[in-house]
Amino acid sequence: MNDSPGWATPGSSPSDGERPGTDGGAQQPTTPPAQPEQPAQPAGDPKWSAEQPPPGQWSSPGQSPEAPQAQPQPATGWGQQPTGPYAGQNGPQYGYPGGPGQWGPPPAAKPGVIPLRPLGLGEILDGAVATMRTHWRSVLPITLVVATLVQVISVILQKFMLDDLVVATSEDVSTEEMIDTLGSTFAASAVVQFIQVLGTIVVTAMLTMVFSRAVLGQNSSVSDAWRESRPQLLRLIGLTLLLAVGAILLGAVLILPGILADSIGLGIVGGLVWLPLLVWLGIKFSLASPALMLEKSTVLKAFARSSKLVKDTWWRIFGITLLTSVLAFFISMMIVAPFQFFGIFAFGGGLEAMESGSGMSNWGMLILPAIGLIIAQTIVMPFQSGVTVLLYVDQRIRREGLDLELARAAGLENYGTTGG
């Protein structure tokens, strides 16, 4: 029997030629065999009442009939075959899933944005979007505030960075001054990237808590998300930095020998090996962030948990992650492109000015694309974070029966129990 309720293997079916009884195994009176076009009726048996309930209003103990007029019952007793003269016959008519002799899983409980069972691709994407739509009062402020702060700082730094570049390339400056200017420009660019990464980490930490509550059908305010994520923020920063440093060191080990040997071919081979390894390790540790936040673990334990959960399902997670990234990219481009084109023609002096680089440092040219980025990140960041969190939940449901714990946390006390 699997760990996830509703997906348990049905109990052993009666052997051919036998019919399960209801009196503890006592021999039942024989009945004439049913004709192909005329099924046997229980009315001739003295143990049965002459008045039988109408079809669609009777279900086995602990099971809810699928007829529209029936009242919902607790999800108990699933995973066992019914007994009695109607076992394996007219299943849907009497509340049993499937056709004659066929069985299927019962509807899984859905206290929140996903059903508590192994998820498909559509359910993962739909769960991420449903959380954004249902819990927008928590999701929108988190992403909007962080994206706005990141873009404001980035625009200011880019303004001074581009001004220095224009001065360094347009005036007659010495080589030493040009090197100093380029060095300060690269430093400013590194600061911009660091701020963006830091903002992404904060958003990821807080949204992980929002999505974890959304799975249970619970609301989470911004203050609740911050309070729950704050103790793990430093560890999440350490995890992100460790991933970045590991990627750089791996590239150095593979590419640097070719550079030192002054061999372009060796450097290219190293780069071709580095990129697939980077992708493989990125997917292998893609669930480390939700594992760190939701399990309150250390950085190394989070890496180990992600590796364990991704094992044997690397290609599936890679495909879902790649599809999510492609969707996020196109959504961002559709939002940012109009702002960027409008900024070029309204404040940047058109395409000719862009070619000469004279309109790059214009405030309007910098602010309009930043507004587009704020809108895009407000939509894209929660979508990507939600898919990652739901992938983590899905893998734990498949491997560890997390759906039982989630059901208990959602208040479904009898979820997954079986009736005798």
mmCIF file of N, CA and C in Angstrom, residues 128-211:
data_model
loop_
_atom_site.group_PDB
_atom_site.id
_atom_site.type_symbol
_atom_site.label_atom_id
_atom_site.label_comp_id
_atom_site.label_asym_id
_atom_site.label_seq_id
_atom_site.Cartn_x
_atom_site.Cartn_y
_atom_site.Cartn_z
ATOM 1 N N ALA A 128 0.441 27.215 -8.670
ATOM 2 C CA ALA A 128 1.214 28.454 -8.514
ATOM 3 C C ALA A 128 0.367 29.672 -8.890
ATOM 4 N N VAL A 129 -0.360 29.582 -9.995
ATOM 5 C CA VAL A 129 -1.196 30.703 -10.429
ATOM 6 C C VAL A 129 -2.363 30.910 -9.457
ATOM 7 N N ALA A 130 -2.957 29.801 -8.971
ATOM 8 C CA ALA A 130 -4.087 29.913 -8.049
ATOM 9 C C ALA A 130 -3.663 30.586 -6.751
ATOM 10 N N THR A 131 -2.458 30.305 -6.286
ATOM 11 C CA THR A 131 -1.977 30.960 -5.070
ATOM 12 C C THR A 131 -1.796 32.451 -5.294
ATOM 13 N N MET A 132 -1.237 32.822 -6.435
ATOM 14 C CA MET A 132 -1.073 34.248 -6.743
ATOM 15 C C MET A 132 -2.417 34.954 -6.817
ATOM 16 N N ARG A 133 -3.414 34.268 -7.350
ATOM 17 C CA ARG A 133 -4.727 34.884 -7.511
ATOM 18 C C ARG A 133 -5.508 34.912 -6.196
ATOM 19 N N THR A 134 -5.447 33.840 -5.438
ATOM 20 C CA THR A 134 -6.241 33.748 -4.212
ATOM 21 C C THR A 134 -5.605 34.520 -3.060
ATOM 22 N N HIS A 135 -4.274 34.450 -2.958
ATOM 23 C CA HIS A 135 -3.570 35.086 -1.845
ATOM 24 C C HIS A 135 -2.783 36.303 -2.314
ATOM 25 N N TRP A 136 -3.363 37.086 -3.211
ATOM 26 C CA TRP A 136 -2.645 38.231 -3.781
ATOM 27 C C TRP A 136 -2.353 39.293 -2.734
ATOM 28 N N ARG A 137 -3.149 39.368 -1.677
ATOM 29 C CA ARG A 137 -2.894 40.373 -0.640
ATOM 30 C C ARG A 137 -1.570 40.130 0.070
ATOM 31 N N SER A 138 -1.106 38.890 0.061
ATOM 32 C CA SER A 138 0.199 38.582 0.640
ATOM 33 C C SER A 138 1.291 38.549 -0.415
ATOM 34 N N VAL A 139 0.989 37.969 -1.569
ATOM 35 C CA VAL A 139 2.010 37.799 -2.611
ATOM 36 C C VAL A 139 2.391 39.137 -3.236
ATOM 37 N N LEU A 140 1.391 39.943 -3.588
ATOM 38 C CA LEU A 140 1.649 41.189 -4.309
ATOM 39 C C LEU A 140 2.503 42.171 -3.511
ATOM 40 N N PRO A 141 2.200 42.460 -2.242
ATOM 41 C CA PRO A 141 3.059 43.415 -1.515
ATOM 42 C C PRO A 141 4.503 42.953 -1.384
ATOM 43 N N ILE A 142 4.709 41.649 -1.162
ATOM 44 C CA ILE A 142 6.075 41.149 -0.989
ATOM 45 C C ILE A 142 6.891 41.391 -2.247
ATOM 46 N N THR A 143 6.380 40.948 -3.370
ATOM 47 C CA THR A 143 7.150 41.076 -4.615
ATOM 48 C C THR A 143 7.219 42.517 -5.087
ATOM 49 N N LEU A 144 6.142 43.282 -4.921
ATOM 50 C CA LEU A 144 6.127 44.664 -5.403
ATOM 51 C C LEU A 144 7.114 45.532 -4.632
ATOM 52 N N VAL A 145 7.121 45.410 -3.315
ATOM 53 C CA VAL A 145 8.020 46.234 -2.503
ATOM 54 C C VAL A 145 9.475 45.882 -2.785
ATOM 55 N N VAL A 146 9.788 44.583 -2.799
ATOM 56 C CA VAL A 146 11.171 44.172 -3.024
ATOM 57 C C VAL A 146 11.621 44.552 -4.435
ATOM 58 N N ALA A 147 10.787 44.306 -5.442
ATOM 59 C CA ALA A 147 11.160 44.648 -6.817
ATOM 60 C C ALA A 147 11.348 46.152 -6.980
ATOM 61 N N THR A 148 10.525 46.956 -6.322
ATOM 62 C CA THR A 148 10.659 48.410 -6.422
ATOM 63 C C THR A 148 11.963 48.889 -5.788
ATOM 64 N N LEU A 149 12.281 48.390 -4.605
ATOM 65 C CA LEU A 149 13.533 48.786 -3.952
ATOM 66 C C LEU A 149 14.742 48.396 -4.796
ATOM 67 N N VAL A 150 14.718 47.185 -5.330
ATOM 68 C CA VAL A 150 15.846 46.719 -6.148
ATOM 69 C C VAL A 150 16.016 47.586 -7.387
ATOM 70 N N GLN A 151 14.925 47.914 -8.056
ATOM 71 C CA GLN A 151 15.024 48.692 -9.290
ATOM 72 C C GLN A 151 15.401 50.143 -9.027
ATOM 73 N N VAL A 152 14.938 50.728 -7.931
ATOM 74 C CA VAL A 152 15.327 52.109 -7.609
ATOM 75 C C VAL A 152 16.832 52.204 -7.383
ATOM 76 N N ILE A 153 17.373 51.285 -6.601
ATOM 77 C CA ILE A 153 18.822 51.285 -6.362
ATOM 78 C C ILE A 153 19.576 51.009 -7.656
ATOM 79 N N SER A 154 19.052 50.091 -8.458
ATOM 80 C CA SER A 154 19.723 49.749 -9.715
ATOM 81 C C SER A 154 19.745 50.931 -10.673
ATOM 82 N N VAL A 155 18.646 51.661 -10.772
ATOM 83 C CA VAL A 155 18.590 52.808 -11.682
ATOM 84 C C VAL A 155 19.593 53.879 -11.263
ATOM 85 N N ILE A 156 19.680 54.141 -9.972
ATOM 86 C CA ILE A 156 20.627 55.160 -9.491
ATOM 87 C C ILE A 156 22.061 54.750 -9.802
ATOM 88 N N LEU A 157 22.397 53.508 -9.506
ATOM 89 C CA LEU A 157 23.756 53.050 -9.779
ATOM 90 C C LEU A 157 24.051 53.023 -11.280
ATOM 91 N N GLN A 158 23.080 52.607 -12.076
ATOM 92 C CA GLN A 158 23.290 52.584 -13.522
ATOM 93 C C GLN A 158 23.481 53.992 -14.080
ATOM 94 N N LYS A 159 22.784 54.972 -13.519
ATOM 95 C CA LYS A 159 22.925 56.349 -13.991
ATOM 96 C C LYS A 159 24.372 56.827 -13.850
ATOM 97 N N PHE A 160 24.945 56.658 -12.673
ATOM 98 C CA PHE A 160 26.316 57.112 -12.459
ATOM 99 C C PHE A 160 27.313 56.230 -13.201
ATOM 100 N N MET A 161 27.015 54.957 -13.315
ATOM 101 C CA MET A 161 27.905 54.057 -14.032
ATOM 102 C C MET A 161 27.964 54.419 -15.514
ATOM 103 N N LEU A 162 26.818 54.696 -16.130
ATOM 104 C CA LEU A 162 26.789 55.047 -17.546
ATOM 105 C C LEU A 162 27.386 56.431 -17.795
ATOM 106 N N ASP A 163 27.204 57.348 -16.845
ATOM 107 C CA ASP A 163 27.832 58.657 -16.987
ATOM 108 C C ASP A 163 29.347 58.537 -17.025
ATOM 109 N N ASP A 164 29.890 57.704 -16.166
ATOM 110 C CA ASP A 164 31.338 57.500 -16.160
ATOM 111 C C ASP A 164 31.815 56.875 -17.465
ATOM 112 N N LEU A 165 31.024 55.948 -18.000
ATOM 113 C CA LEU A 165 31.411 55.320 -19.262
ATOM 114 C C LEU A 165 31.416 56.322 -20.409
ATOM 115 N N VAL A 166 30.435 57.203 -20.438
ATOM 116 C CA VAL A 166 30.376 58.210 -21.493
ATOM 117 C C VAL A 166 31.584 59.138 -21.418
ATOM 118 N N VAL A 167 31.945 59.544 -20.191
ATOM 119 C CA VAL A 167 33.102 60.411 -20.017
ATOM 120 C C VAL A 167 34.381 59.701 -20.447
ATOM 121 N N ALA A 168 34.497 58.430 -20.073
ATOM 122 C CA ALA A 168 35.730 57.692 -20.371
ATOM 123 C C ALA A 168 35.905 57.452 -21.864
ATOM 124 N N THR A 169 34.821 57.356 -22.613
ATOM 125 C CA THR A 169 34.929 57.043 -24.041
ATOM 126 C C THR A 169 34.882 58.271 -24.932
ATOM 127 N N SER A 170 34.361 59.388 -24.410
ATOM 128 C CA SER A 170 34.199 60.563 -25.267
ATOM 129 C C SER A 170 35.312 61.583 -25.100
ATOM 130 N N GLU A 171 35.960 61.663 -23.983
ATOM 131 C CA GLU A 171 36.995 62.658 -23.743
ATOM 132 C C GLU A 171 38.375 62.038 -23.901
ATOM 133 N N ASP A 172 39.334 62.943 -24.030
ATOM 134 C CA ASP A 172 40.717 62.500 -24.163
ATOM 135 C C ASP A 172 41.287 62.248 -22.774
ATOM 136 N N VAL A 173 41.120 61.025 -22.313
ATOM 137 C CA VAL A 173 41.574 60.664 -20.975
ATOM 138 C C VAL A 173 42.737 59.694 -21.096
ATOM 139 N N SER A 174 43.504 59.631 -20.041
ATOM 140 C CA SER A 174 44.650 58.730 -20.030
ATOM 141 C C SER A 174 44.191 57.290 -19.852
ATOM 142 N N THR A 175 45.098 56.410 -20.160
ATOM 143 C CA THR A 175 44.784 54.979 -20.016
ATOM 144 C C THR A 175 44.512 54.623 -18.571
ATOM 145 N N GLU A 176 45.259 55.209 -17.657
ATOM 146 C CA GLU A 176 45.064 54.916 -16.228
ATOM 147 C C GLU A 176 43.692 55.362 -15.761
ATOM 148 N N GLU A 177 43.261 56.546 -16.211
ATOM 149 C CA GLU A 177 41.934 57.021 -15.824
ATOM 150 C C GLU A 177 40.831 56.154 -16.430
ATOM 151 N N MET A 178 41.050 55.703 -17.648
ATOM 152 C CA MET A 178 40.052 54.829 -18.278
ATOM 153 C C MET A 178 39.937 53.500 -17.530
ATOM 154 N N ILE A 179 41.068 52.945 -17.097
ATOM 155 C CA ILE A 179 41.044 51.688 -16.339
ATOM 156 C C ILE A 179 40.324 51.890 -15.012
ATOM 157 N N ASP A 180 40.584 53.021 -14.354
ATOM 158 C CA ASP A 180 39.898 53.304 -13.089
ATOM 159 C C ASP A 180 38.391 53.433 -13.298
ATOM 160 N N THR A 181 38.021 54.094 -14.398
ATOM 161 C CA THR A 181 36.591 54.264 -14.679
ATOM 162 C C THR A 181 35.917 52.928 -14.960
ATOM 163 N N LEU A 182 36.582 52.095 -15.765
ATOM 164 C CA LEU A 182 36.014 50.775 -16.059
ATOM 165 C C LEU A 182 35.932 49.919 -14.805
ATOM 166 N N GLY A 183 36.936 50.033 -13.949
ATOM 167 C CA GLY A 183 36.907 49.264 -12.698
ATOM 168 C C GLY A 183 35.751 49.671 -11.803
ATOM 169 N N SER A 184 35.509 50.985 -11.675
ATOM 170 C CA SER A 184 34.379 51.446 -10.873
ATOM 171 C C SER A 184 33.044 51.053 -11.502
ATOM 172 N N THR A 185 33.017 51.015 -12.839
ATOM 173 C CA THR A 185 31.795 50.604 -13.527
ATOM 174 C C THR A 185 31.473 49.139 -13.251
ATOM 175 N N PHE A 186 32.487 48.304 -13.349
ATOM 176 C CA PHE A 186 32.269 46.883 -13.060
ATOM 177 C C PHE A 186 31.893 46.666 -11.595
ATOM 178 N N ALA A 187 32.477 47.459 -10.709
ATOM 179 C CA ALA A 187 32.130 47.346 -9.287
ATOM 180 C C ALA A 187 30.668 47.723 -9.061
ATOM 181 N N ALA A 188 30.224 48.812 -9.728
ATOM 182 C CA ALA A 188 28.823 49.216 -9.598
ATOM 183 C C ALA A 188 27.895 48.149 -10.168
ATOM 184 N N SER A 189 28.319 47.553 -11.290
ATOM 185 C CA SER A 189 27.509 46.485 -11.879
ATOM 186 C C SER A 189 27.416 45.289 -10.940
ATOM 187 N N ALA A 190 28.507 44.963 -10.268
ATOM 188 C CA ALA A 190 28.490 43.852 -9.307
ATOM 189 C C ALA A 190 27.568 44.158 -8.129
ATOM 190 N N VAL A 191 27.562 45.430 -7.698
ATOM 191 C CA VAL A 191 26.662 45.817 -6.605
ATOM 192 C C VAL A 191 25.208 45.668 -7.037
ATOM 193 N N VAL A 192 24.908 46.065 -8.273
ATOM 194 C CA VAL A 192 23.535 45.918 -8.797
ATOM 195 C C VAL A 192 23.124 44.458 -8.810
ATOM 196 N N GLN A 193 24.004 43.591 -9.282
ATOM 197 C CA GLN A 193 23.687 42.165 -9.325
ATOM 198 C C GLN A 193 23.491 41.599 -7.922
ATOM 199 N N PHE A 194 24.336 42.041 -6.989
ATOM 200 C CA PHE A 194 24.210 41.559 -5.617
ATOM 201 C C PHE A 194 22.881 41.976 -5.007
ATOM 202 N N ILE A 195 22.468 43.216 -5.251
ATOM 203 C CA ILE A 195 21.193 43.693 -4.713
ATOM 204 C C ILE A 195 20.032 42.892 -5.304
ATOM 205 N N GLN A 196 20.111 42.614 -6.587
ATOM 206 C CA GLN A 196 19.049 41.827 -7.220
ATOM 207 C C GLN A 196 18.979 40.413 -6.650
ATOM 208 N N VAL A 197 20.150 39.812 -6.441
ATOM 209 C CA VAL A 197 20.171 38.468 -5.854
ATOM 210 C C VAL A 197 19.635 38.502 -4.426
ATOM 211 N N LEU A 198 20.024 39.512 -3.657
ATOM 212 C CA LEU A 198 19.553 39.621 -2.282
ATOM 213 C C LEU A 198 18.041 39.799 -2.234
ATOM 214 N N GLY A 199 17.513 40.640 -3.133
ATOM 215 C CA GLY A 199 16.065 40.811 -3.184
ATOM 216 C C GLY A 199 15.354 39.534 -3.561
ATOM 217 N N THR A 200 15.924 38.785 -4.502
ATOM 218 C CA THR A 200 15.331 37.501 -4.897
ATOM 219 C C THR A 200 15.314 36.517 -3.736
ATOM 220 N N ILE A 201 16.371 36.525 -2.924
ATOM 221 C CA ILE A 201 16.432 35.625 -1.773
ATOM 222 C C ILE A 201 15.336 35.962 -0.766
ATOM 223 N N VAL A 202 15.162 37.252 -0.493
ATOM 224 C CA VAL A 202 14.124 37.663 0.463
ATOM 225 C C VAL A 202 12.738 37.275 -0.049
ATOM 226 N N VAL A 203 12.494 37.531 -1.319
ATOM 227 C CA VAL A 203 11.196 37.174 -1.903
ATOM 228 C C VAL A 203 10.974 35.666 -1.851
ATOM 229 N N THR A 204 12.002 34.898 -2.200
ATOM 230 C CA THR A 204 11.881 33.442 -2.190
ATOM 231 C C THR A 204 11.563 32.929 -0.791
ATOM 232 N N ALA A 205 12.252 33.473 0.210
ATOM 233 C CA ALA A 205 12.031 33.022 1.593
ATOM 234 C C ALA A 205 10.600 33.291 2.044
ATOM 235 N N MET A 206 10.116 34.496 1.795
ATOM 236 C CA MET A 206 8.778 34.847 2.262
ATOM 237 C C MET A 206 7.695 34.138 1.465
ATOM 238 N N LEU A 207 7.882 34.037 0.154
ATOM 239 C CA LEU A 207 6.872 33.374 -0.660
ATOM 240 C C LEU A 207 6.794 31.881 -0.379
ATOM 241 N N THR A 208 7.903 31.277 0.024
ATOM 242 C CA THR A 208 7.869 29.862 0.399
ATOM 243 C C THR A 208 6.894 29.635 1.535
ATOM 244 N N MET A 209 6.873 30.532 2.500
ATOM 245 C CA MET A 209 5.945 30.400 3.620
ATOM 246 C C MET A 209 4.497 30.629 3.169
ATOM 247 N N VAL A 210 4.303 31.576 2.270
ATOM 248 C CA VAL A 210 2.945 31.834 1.779
ATOM 249 C C VAL A 210 2.408 30.623 1.028
ATOM 250 N N PHE A 211 3.238 30.032 0.159
ATOM 251 C CA PHE A 211 2.789 28.873 -0.619
ATOM 252 C C PHE A 211 2.579 27.655 0.268
#
